[in-house]
Every structure is written in structure tokens, then in C-alpha cells.
């Protein structure tokens, strides 16, 4: 999910004054000491800025395979992909992680990856396997872009929170919703794509006109929307945000609980599950990788049960492995989205720029 996606955890933690160094790290990270004998067997994972894994899990990979993982952070999801396209054939690393279904066709059209069927892929959910048969990319996680709501606001007003896209355009929710710019924000684009899926090519613009007439507020990015404008988040409360509805993630409520001290029994925010767009995130073996065997081993590891069960409280995403168990806190406070909206990656690739241009002309003027 684009750094999507998951940067939410670090930002929420920062808003609550909690350090997340173990989860987020620096620009280049290594799972062993610099002087380790495994240094000569380094495998480099190029990623957007939100890749995170427990140190113990990365050390387990090294112990199991002999390869040390070096994480090379390369900006947000779009920026990281652009860099790989520019260095095609002479990549910065061995494996690329972070391309999601909104950008997948662009990566595949540029022939960035060597096909490889990861071990254990047969245990990965079918819906996540968007490159079935060719195995140019391996699905790693899913996440849902959804409207979040401030539970206290709606309880105090004795107003039922919205559940669906349609609800958001109702007069009862006038001037309550803040969204991100679809041209500059991953969740903003995800929400736009969700509306395209829900209302079709002929209906989504009419829907956005209704939202505009109902007082929707647009800001540049998730950080501003969630941590400044949204009244239900820790950061929003400090900033005196006055919008009780925001486009964020289905995994935002567990983060609000995890980084609160003391942890509340119930998350202060909820999710309107009828407003969700599913993002699926992939990794692939880069063509021209210097350590191809190490790259294959790392792809195997990314879909292993150990890594998949480590992800939810590090990157705040859902595993794609069918039998992976969610951490108790994530399971308790997270929201299961049974019927998220989706758009075929090929259709996204064909229409993305036009959709964004049309959305900008309609909503921003």
C-alpha cells in the first residue's frame, strides 16, 4: 500500500510522543553488525520509507540462510518506483518491496523484475495474486484505505457515524469530512479509486460533486489530514482539529491504542467499512540483481509465517498468508473489511492520470 500506507504508525507514534526507531530505522539498515562475517552475503532490499520488521525476525533470516538483509529506503512508493525505472538493468539492490496495485502495471510494463515463484506462494490468498502464472511479483501484504470516524464526536452528537460512500454525501455529515489530495497522496488516490469502483466511469464525478457540495475539505497529505484536521486522533486533538471524518486506514484504530499510555480498552476511532479500497503490496526480484540467490531467499522469507505474523504491529498491514495469526491487539482493535472496493491494475494504469486530472478540475476549483 504505498508507504501508504504504513507510515501511519510512525506518524501516530510521533503524535503521541513515542519512539519507533526499532520499527522505522534509518535510510540504510543492516540486520547484522558491520564487522559480521555475513557482510559478504548481503542481500539488499530496496523499499519505500515505511518498510519495517522486528530485528529478531531479520536475524532469524540471517541465521536460516546466511544472508544479511540491508534495507535501502528510497522515498515514498512512487518515488522509489521511479528510481528503479531510471536504473533498470543496474538496480540499486536485489529485491524491490513496495509497489502496490495502484502502480503495479507501471512496474510490470517497465520489465523491472525477474520471474520467481516464491516458496509457500500456494498458501497465499488467491485474491492477492494479481500476477498469477508469471510470478514477476510476490504479494506480501494488504491494507484498506477507509474513512475513519471520531467515536466521541458522534456519541456526543447522538448521530450515527457513516457506513458507506453514499452516507458521506448526506446533509447530516456536511462539513465533517477531510480527504487527501488524490494527486499528491496515496490514501487520497486510494479513496478516489474506491469511488470509481463504487460508482463507475459514468458516476464517480457526480459523486464527488455531491461531496464538494457537502463541504468536503481537501488537504495535501495524510499527515495533515489525520494529525491536524481529524478530531479523533491524538495529533488532531492536540491541534484542535474539527473534522470528525477522515480518509485513513482500517489499521489506524489499533495504532491509536498501541501508542497510547495507558492503552484504552477501546479504540477512540472507528472505520466506515463501506468506504474502503483494498491495496495489495508486492515485492519482486530485480533484473540485474547482484545477489539473485539471496533475493530469492528473501522473497521466500517475506511470505513465510514468521515474517507475515511480524508485519501487523510493525507496518500496520494485513498478512497475505492464509494461516498467519494476527497479534491480539491488532485483531481486537483492527477492522475486517469483507467487501472492499478494487480496480483492476490494468484499468488503473490506463486511466489513473486522467482520473486525477478530472478529479483535480472538479474538486480543487
Coordinates of C-alpha atoms in Angstrom, one line a residue:
X1 CA 0.0 0.0 0.0
X2 CA 2.2 2.7 -0.9
X3 CA 4.1 4.0 2.0
X4 CA 0.9 4.1 2.3
X5 CA 0.4 3.3 3.7
X6 CA 2.1 2.2 6.8
X7 CA 3.7 5.4 7.6
X8 CA 0.6 5.9 9.6
X9 CA 2.1 4.0 12.5
X10 CA 5.2 6.2 12.8
X11 CA 3.3 9.4 12.4
X12 CA 0.7 8.4 15.1
X13 CA 3.5 7.4 17.4
X14 CA 5.2 10.7 16.9
X15 CA 2.0 12.5 17.6
X16 CA 1.8 10.6 20.9
X17 CA 5.5 11.2 21.7
X18 CA 6.6 7.6 21.3
X19 CA 9.8 6.5 19.7
X20 CA 9.5 4.0 16.9
X21 CA 13.2 3.6 15.9
X22 CA 13.0 -0.1 16.1
X23 CA 10.2 -0.2 13.6
X24 CA 11.3 2.5 11.2
X25 CA 15.1 2.8 11.3
X26 CA 17.2 5.0 9.1
X27 CA 17.8 5.2 5.3
X28 CA 20.0 2.1 5.2
X29 CA 19.7 -0.7 7.7
X30 CA 21.5 -3.9 8.2
X31 CA 20.4 -6.9 10.2
X32 CA 23.9 -7.7 11.4
X33 CA 26.9 -5.7 12.8
X34 CA 29.2 -4.1 10.3
X35 CA 32.0 -6.4 11.1
X36 CA 30.0 -9.6 10.8
X37 CA 31.2 -12.5 8.6
X38 CA 27.8 -12.4 6.8
X39 CA 28.6 -9.0 5.4
X40 CA 29.9 -10.6 2.1
X41 CA 26.5 -12.3 1.8
X42 CA 24.4 -9.2 2.0
X43 CA 21.0 -9.1 0.2
X44 CA 19.7 -5.6 -0.4
X45 CA 16.0 -4.8 -0.2
X46 CA 15.1 -1.5 -1.9
X47 CA 11.9 -0.1 -0.4
X48 CA 9.7 2.9 0.3
X49 CA 10.4 4.6 3.6
X50 CA 7.9 2.6 5.6
X51 CA 9.3 -0.9 5.5
X52 CA 9.7 -2.3 9.0
X53 CA 10.5 -5.6 10.6
X54 CA 11.5 -6.7 14.1
X55 CA 15.3 -7.0 14.5
X56 CA 14.8 -10.6 15.8
X57 CA 13.0 -11.6 12.6
X58 CA 15.7 -10.2 10.4
X59 CA 18.3 -12.0 12.5
X60 CA 16.3 -15.2 12.1
X61 CA 16.5 -14.8 8.3
X62 CA 20.3 -14.4 8.6
X63 CA 20.6 -17.5 10.8
X64 CA 18.5 -19.5 8.5
X65 CA 20.0 -18.5 5.2
X66 CA 23.4 -16.9 5.9
X67 CA 22.3 -13.7 4.2
X68 CA 22.3 -10.4 5.9
X69 CA 19.4 -8.0 5.0
X70 CA 20.3 -4.4 4.1
X71 CA 17.3 -2.1 3.7
X72 CA 17.8 0.8 1.3
X73 CA 15.0 3.3 1.8
X74 CA 14.2 5.2 -1.4
X75 CA 11.5 7.7 -0.6
X76 CA 7.8 7.2 -0.9
X77 CA 6.3 4.5 -3.0
X78 CA 6.0 6.4 -6.3
X79 CA 9.5 7.9 -5.8
X80 CA 11.1 4.6 -5.1
X81 CA 9.5 3.0 -8.2
X82 CA 10.6 5.9 -10.4
X83 CA 14.2 5.4 -9.2
X84 CA 14.1 1.7 -10.1
X85 CA 12.7 2.5 -13.6
X86 CA 15.6 5.0 -14.1
X87 CA 18.2 2.4 -13.0
X88 CA 16.6 -0.5 -14.8
X89 CA 19.1 -3.3 -15.5
X90 CA 21.5 -1.8 -13.0
X91 CA 19.4 -1.8 -9.9
X92 CA 20.2 -0.3 -6.5
X93 CA 19.6 -3.7 -4.9
X94 CA 18.3 -7.2 -5.3
X95 CA 14.6 -7.1 -4.2
X96 CA 12.2 -4.2 -4.5
X97 CA 9.4 -4.0 -2.0
X98 CA 6.5 -1.5 -2.0
X99 CA 4.8 -1.5 -5.4
X100 CA 1.1 -1.8 -4.9
X101 CA -1.9 -2.4 -7.2
X102 CA -2.2 1.3 -8.0
X103 CA 1.3 1.3 -9.6
X104 CA 1.7 -2.4 -10.5
X105 CA 1.2 -2.1 -14.2
X106 CA 3.7 0.6 -14.5
X107 CA 6.4 -1.6 -12.8
X108 CA 5.5 -4.6 -15.0
X109 CA 5.3 -2.6 -18.2
X110 CA 8.9 -1.4 -17.5
X111 CA 10.1 -5.0 -17.1
X112 CA 11.8 -4.5 -13.8
X113 CA 11.5 -8.0 -12.4
X114 CA 12.8 -11.5 -13.0
X115 CA 10.1 -14.1 -12.6
X116 CA 10.4 -16.2 -9.5
X117 CA 7.7 -18.4 -7.7
X118 CA 8.4 -17.9 -4.0
X119 CA 8.2 -21.0 -1.8
X120 CA 4.9 -21.0 0.1
X121 CA 3.1 -19.0 -2.6
X122 CA 0.5 -21.7 -2.7
X123 CA -0.5 -20.7 0.8
X124 CA -1.1 -17.1 -0.1
X125 CA -4.7 -15.8 -0.6
X126 CA -5.8 -16.1 -4.2
X127 CA -7.2 -12.6 -4.3
X128 CA -3.7 -11.2 -3.6
X129 CA -2.1 -13.0 -6.5
X130 CA -2.5 -10.4 -9.3
X131 CA 0.4 -11.7 -11.3
X132 CA -0.6 -15.3 -11.2
X133 CA 1.2 -17.5 -13.7
X134 CA 4.1 -15.1 -14.4
X135 CA 5.3 -14.5 -10.8
X136 CA 7.1 -11.3 -11.6
X137 CA 6.0 -10.0 -8.2
X138 CA 5.1 -11.7 -5.0
X139 CA 2.2 -10.4 -2.8
X140 CA 3.3 -9.5 0.7
X141 CA 0.5 -7.6 2.4
X142 CA -2.8 -5.9 2.1
X143 CA -4.3 -2.8 3.6
X144 CA -7.5 -0.9 3.2
X145 CA -7.9 2.8 2.7
X146 CA -11.1 3.8 4.5
X147 CA -12.9 6.7 6.2
X148 CA -12.2 6.8 9.9
X149 CA -14.5 8.5 12.4
X150 CA -14.2 10.1 15.8
X151 CA -16.4 7.9 18.1
X152 CA -16.7 10.6 20.8
X153 CA -17.9 13.2 18.4
X154 CA -20.7 11.0 17.1
X155 CA -21.7 9.8 20.5
X156 CA -21.9 13.3 21.9
X157 CA -24.0 14.5 18.9
X158 CA -26.2 11.3 19.1
X159 CA -25.5 10.9 15.4
X160 CA -24.8 7.5 13.8
X161 CA -21.5 7.5 12.1
X162 CA -21.5 7.0 8.3
X163 CA -21.1 3.5 6.9
X164 CA -20.9 3.9 3.2
X165 CA -19.8 6.2 0.4
X166 CA -23.4 7.3 -0.1
X167 CA -23.7 8.3 3.6
X168 CA -20.8 10.7 3.3
X169 CA -22.9 12.9 0.9
X170 CA -25.9 13.1 3.2
X171 CA -26.7 16.5 4.8
X172 CA -26.2 15.1 8.3
X173 CA -22.4 14.9 7.5
X174 CA -22.0 18.3 5.9
X175 CA -18.6 19.9 6.7
X176 CA -17.4 16.9 8.6
X177 CA -15.1 15.1 6.1
X178 CA -11.4 15.8 5.3
X179 CA -9.7 13.9 2.5
X180 CA -6.2 14.0 0.9
X181 CA -5.4 15.3 -2.5
X182 CA -5.6 12.4 -5.0
X183 CA -2.7 13.9 -7.0
X184 CA -0.3 14.1 -4.1
X185 CA -1.4 11.4 -1.6
X186 CA -1.5 7.6 -1.6
X187 CA -4.6 7.3 0.6
X188 CA -6.2 10.2 -1.4
X189 CA -5.7 8.3 -4.6
X190 CA -7.0 5.1 -3.0
X191 CA -10.2 6.9 -1.9
X192 CA -10.6 8.3 -5.4
X193 CA -10.2 4.8 -6.9
X194 CA -12.7 3.4 -4.3
X195 CA -15.3 5.9 -5.6
X196 CA -14.5 5.0 -9.2
X197 CA -15.1 1.3 -8.3
X198 CA -18.3 2.1 -6.4
X199 CA -19.9 4.5 -8.9
X200 CA -18.3 3.5 -12.2
X201 CA -16.8 5.6 -15.0
X202 CA -20.1 7.5 -15.5
X203 CA -20.9 8.1 -11.9
X204 CA -17.8 8.9 -9.8
X205 CA -17.6 12.6 -10.9
X206 CA -21.2 13.1 -9.9
X207 CA -20.5 11.6 -6.5
X208 CA -17.6 13.9 -5.9
X209 CA -19.7 16.9 -6.9
X210 CA -22.1 15.8 -4.1
X211 CA -19.1 15.6 -1.6
X212 CA -18.0 19.0 -2.7
X213 CA -21.5 20.5 -2.2
X214 CA -21.5 18.8 1.2
X215 CA -18.4 20.6 2.4
X216 CA -15.6 18.1 1.9
X217 CA -12.2 19.6 2.8
X218 CA -9.1 18.6 0.8
X219 CA -5.6 18.8 2.2
X220 CA -2.3 17.8 0.6
X221 CA -1.4 14.7 2.5
X222 CA -2.3 12.1 5.2
X223 CA -0.2 13.7 7.9
X224 CA -2.1 17.0 7.8
X225 CA -5.5 15.3 7.4
X226 CA -5.1 12.8 10.2
X227 CA -2.9 14.6 12.7
X228 CA -4.1 18.1 12.3
X229 CA -7.6 18.2 10.9
X230 CA -9.2 15.0 12.3
X231 CA -10.7 15.4 15.8
X232 CA -10.4 11.7 16.7
X233 CA -6.6 11.2 16.5
X234 CA -4.1 12.0 19.3
X235 CA -2.4 14.6 17.0
X236 CA -5.7 16.0 15.9
X237 CA -6.8 16.6 19.5
X238 CA -3.6 18.5 20.2
X239 CA -4.1 20.6 17.0
X240 CA -7.7 21.1 17.9
X241 CA -8.9 19.5 14.6
X242 CA -12.6 19.9 14.0
X243 CA -13.3 17.3 11.3
X244 CA -14.6 14.0 12.8
X245 CA -14.3 12.1 9.5
X246 CA -11.0 11.5 7.7
X247 CA -9.6 9.2 4.9
X248 CA -7.1 7.0 6.6
X249 CA -6.7 3.2 7.0
X250 CA -8.6 0.3 8.5
X251 CA -5.5 -0.3 10.6
X252 CA -5.5 3.2 12.2
X253 CA -7.5 2.3 15.3
X254 CA -5.0 -0.4 16.6
X255 CA -2.2 2.2 16.2
X256 CA -4.1 4.7 18.3
X257 CA -4.4 2.0 21.0
X258 CA -0.8 0.7 20.7
X259 CA 0.9 4.1 21.2
X260 CA -1.4 5.4 23.9
X261 CA -0.3 5.4 27.6
X262 CA -2.2 3.9 29.2
X263 CA -3.7 1.8 26.5
X264 CA -7.5 2.3 26.3
X265 CA -9.9 -0.7 26.4
X266 CA -11.5 0.5 23.2
X267 CA -10.0 2.4 20.2
X268 CA -11.1 6.1 20.1
X269 CA -11.7 5.8 16.3
X270 CA -13.8 3.6 14.1
X271 CA -13.9 2.6 10.5
X272 CA -16.7 3.1 7.9
X273 CA -16.3 -0.3 6.3
X274 CA -18.4 0.6 3.3
X275 CA -15.9 3.2 2.1
X276 CA -12.8 1.0 1.7
X277 CA -10.4 0.5 -1.2
X278 CA -8.1 -2.5 -1.0
X279 CA -4.4 -2.0 -1.6
X280 CA -2.2 -5.1 -2.2
X281 CA 1.6 -4.6 -1.9
X282 CA 4.2 -6.7 -3.7
X283 CA 7.9 -7.5 -3.8
X284 CA 10.0 -8.6 -6.8
X285 CA 13.4 -9.9 -7.8
X286 CA 15.1 -7.0 -9.7
X287 CA 16.5 -7.8 -13.1
X288 CA 20.3 -7.4 -12.9
X289 CA 20.4 -8.1 -9.1
X290 CA 23.9 -8.8 -7.9
X291 CA 22.7 -11.4 -5.4
X292 CA 19.9 -13.2 -7.2
X293 CA 20.0 -16.3 -4.9
X294 CA 19.9 -14.1 -1.8
X295 CA 17.0 -12.2 -3.4
X296 CA 15.1 -15.4 -4.0
X297 CA 15.7 -16.4 -0.4
X298 CA 14.4 -13.1 0.8
X299 CA 11.2 -13.4 -1.3
X300 CA 10.6 -16.8 0.3
X301 CA 11.0 -15.2 3.7
X302 CA 8.6 -12.3 3.0
X303 CA 5.8 -14.8 2.6
X304 CA 6.9 -17.1 5.5
X305 CA 4.7 -17.4 8.6
X306 CA 7.4 -15.8 10.8
X307 CA 7.6 -12.6 8.7
X308 CA 3.9 -12.5 8.0
X309 CA 2.9 -12.6 11.6
X310 CA 5.5 -10.0 12.5
X311 CA 4.1 -7.4 10.0
X312 CA 0.9 -6.2 11.6
X313 CA 2.4 -4.3 14.5
X314 CA 5.4 -3.1 12.5
X315 CA 3.9 -1.9 9.3
X316 CA 0.2 -2.0 10.3
X317 CA -0.9 -4.1 7.3
X318 CA -2.6 -7.5 7.0
X319 CA -0.7 -10.7 6.1
X320 CA -1.5 -12.4 2.8
X321 CA -0.6 -15.9 4.2
X322 CA -3.8 -17.8 4.8
X323 CA -2.8 -19.3 8.2
X324 CA -0.9 -16.3 9.6
X325 CA -2.3 -15.3 13.0
X326 CA -2.8 -11.6 13.9
X327 CA -1.4 -10.2 17.1
X328 CA -4.0 -9.9 19.8
X329 CA -4.1 -6.1 19.9
X330 CA -4.3 -5.8 16.1
X331 CA -7.1 -8.4 16.0
X332 CA -9.0 -6.8 18.8
X333 CA -8.9 -3.2 17.5
X334 CA -8.5 -3.7 13.8
X335 CA -11.4 -3.9 11.4
X336 CA -12.0 -6.7 9.0
X337 CA -13.2 -5.4 5.6
X338 CA -15.1 -8.2 3.9
X339 CA -16.0 -6.4 0.7
X340 CA -13.5 -3.7 -0.2
X341 CA -13.7 -1.9 -3.5
X342 CA -11.0 -2.9 -6.0
X343 CA -10.0 -1.8 -9.5
X344 CA -8.1 -3.9 -12.0
X345 CA -4.4 -2.8 -12.2
X346 CA -4.6 -2.5 -16.0
X347 CA -7.5 -0.2 -15.8
X348 CA -5.7 1.9 -13.2
X349 CA -2.7 2.2 -15.4
X350 CA -4.8 3.2 -18.4
X351 CA -6.9 5.8 -16.6
X352 CA -5.0 6.9 -13.5
X353 CA -3.7 10.2 -14.8
X354 CA -7.0 11.2 -16.5
X355 CA -8.9 10.4 -13.3
X356 CA -6.6 12.5 -11.2
X357 CA -6.8 15.4 -13.7
X358 CA -10.6 15.2 -13.8
X359 CA -10.8 15.0 -10.0
X360 CA -8.5 18.0 -9.6
X361 CA -10.5 20.1 -12.1
X362 CA -13.8 19.2 -10.3
X363 CA -12.8 19.2 -6.6
X364 CA -10.0 21.7 -6.3
X365 CA -11.6 24.6 -8.3

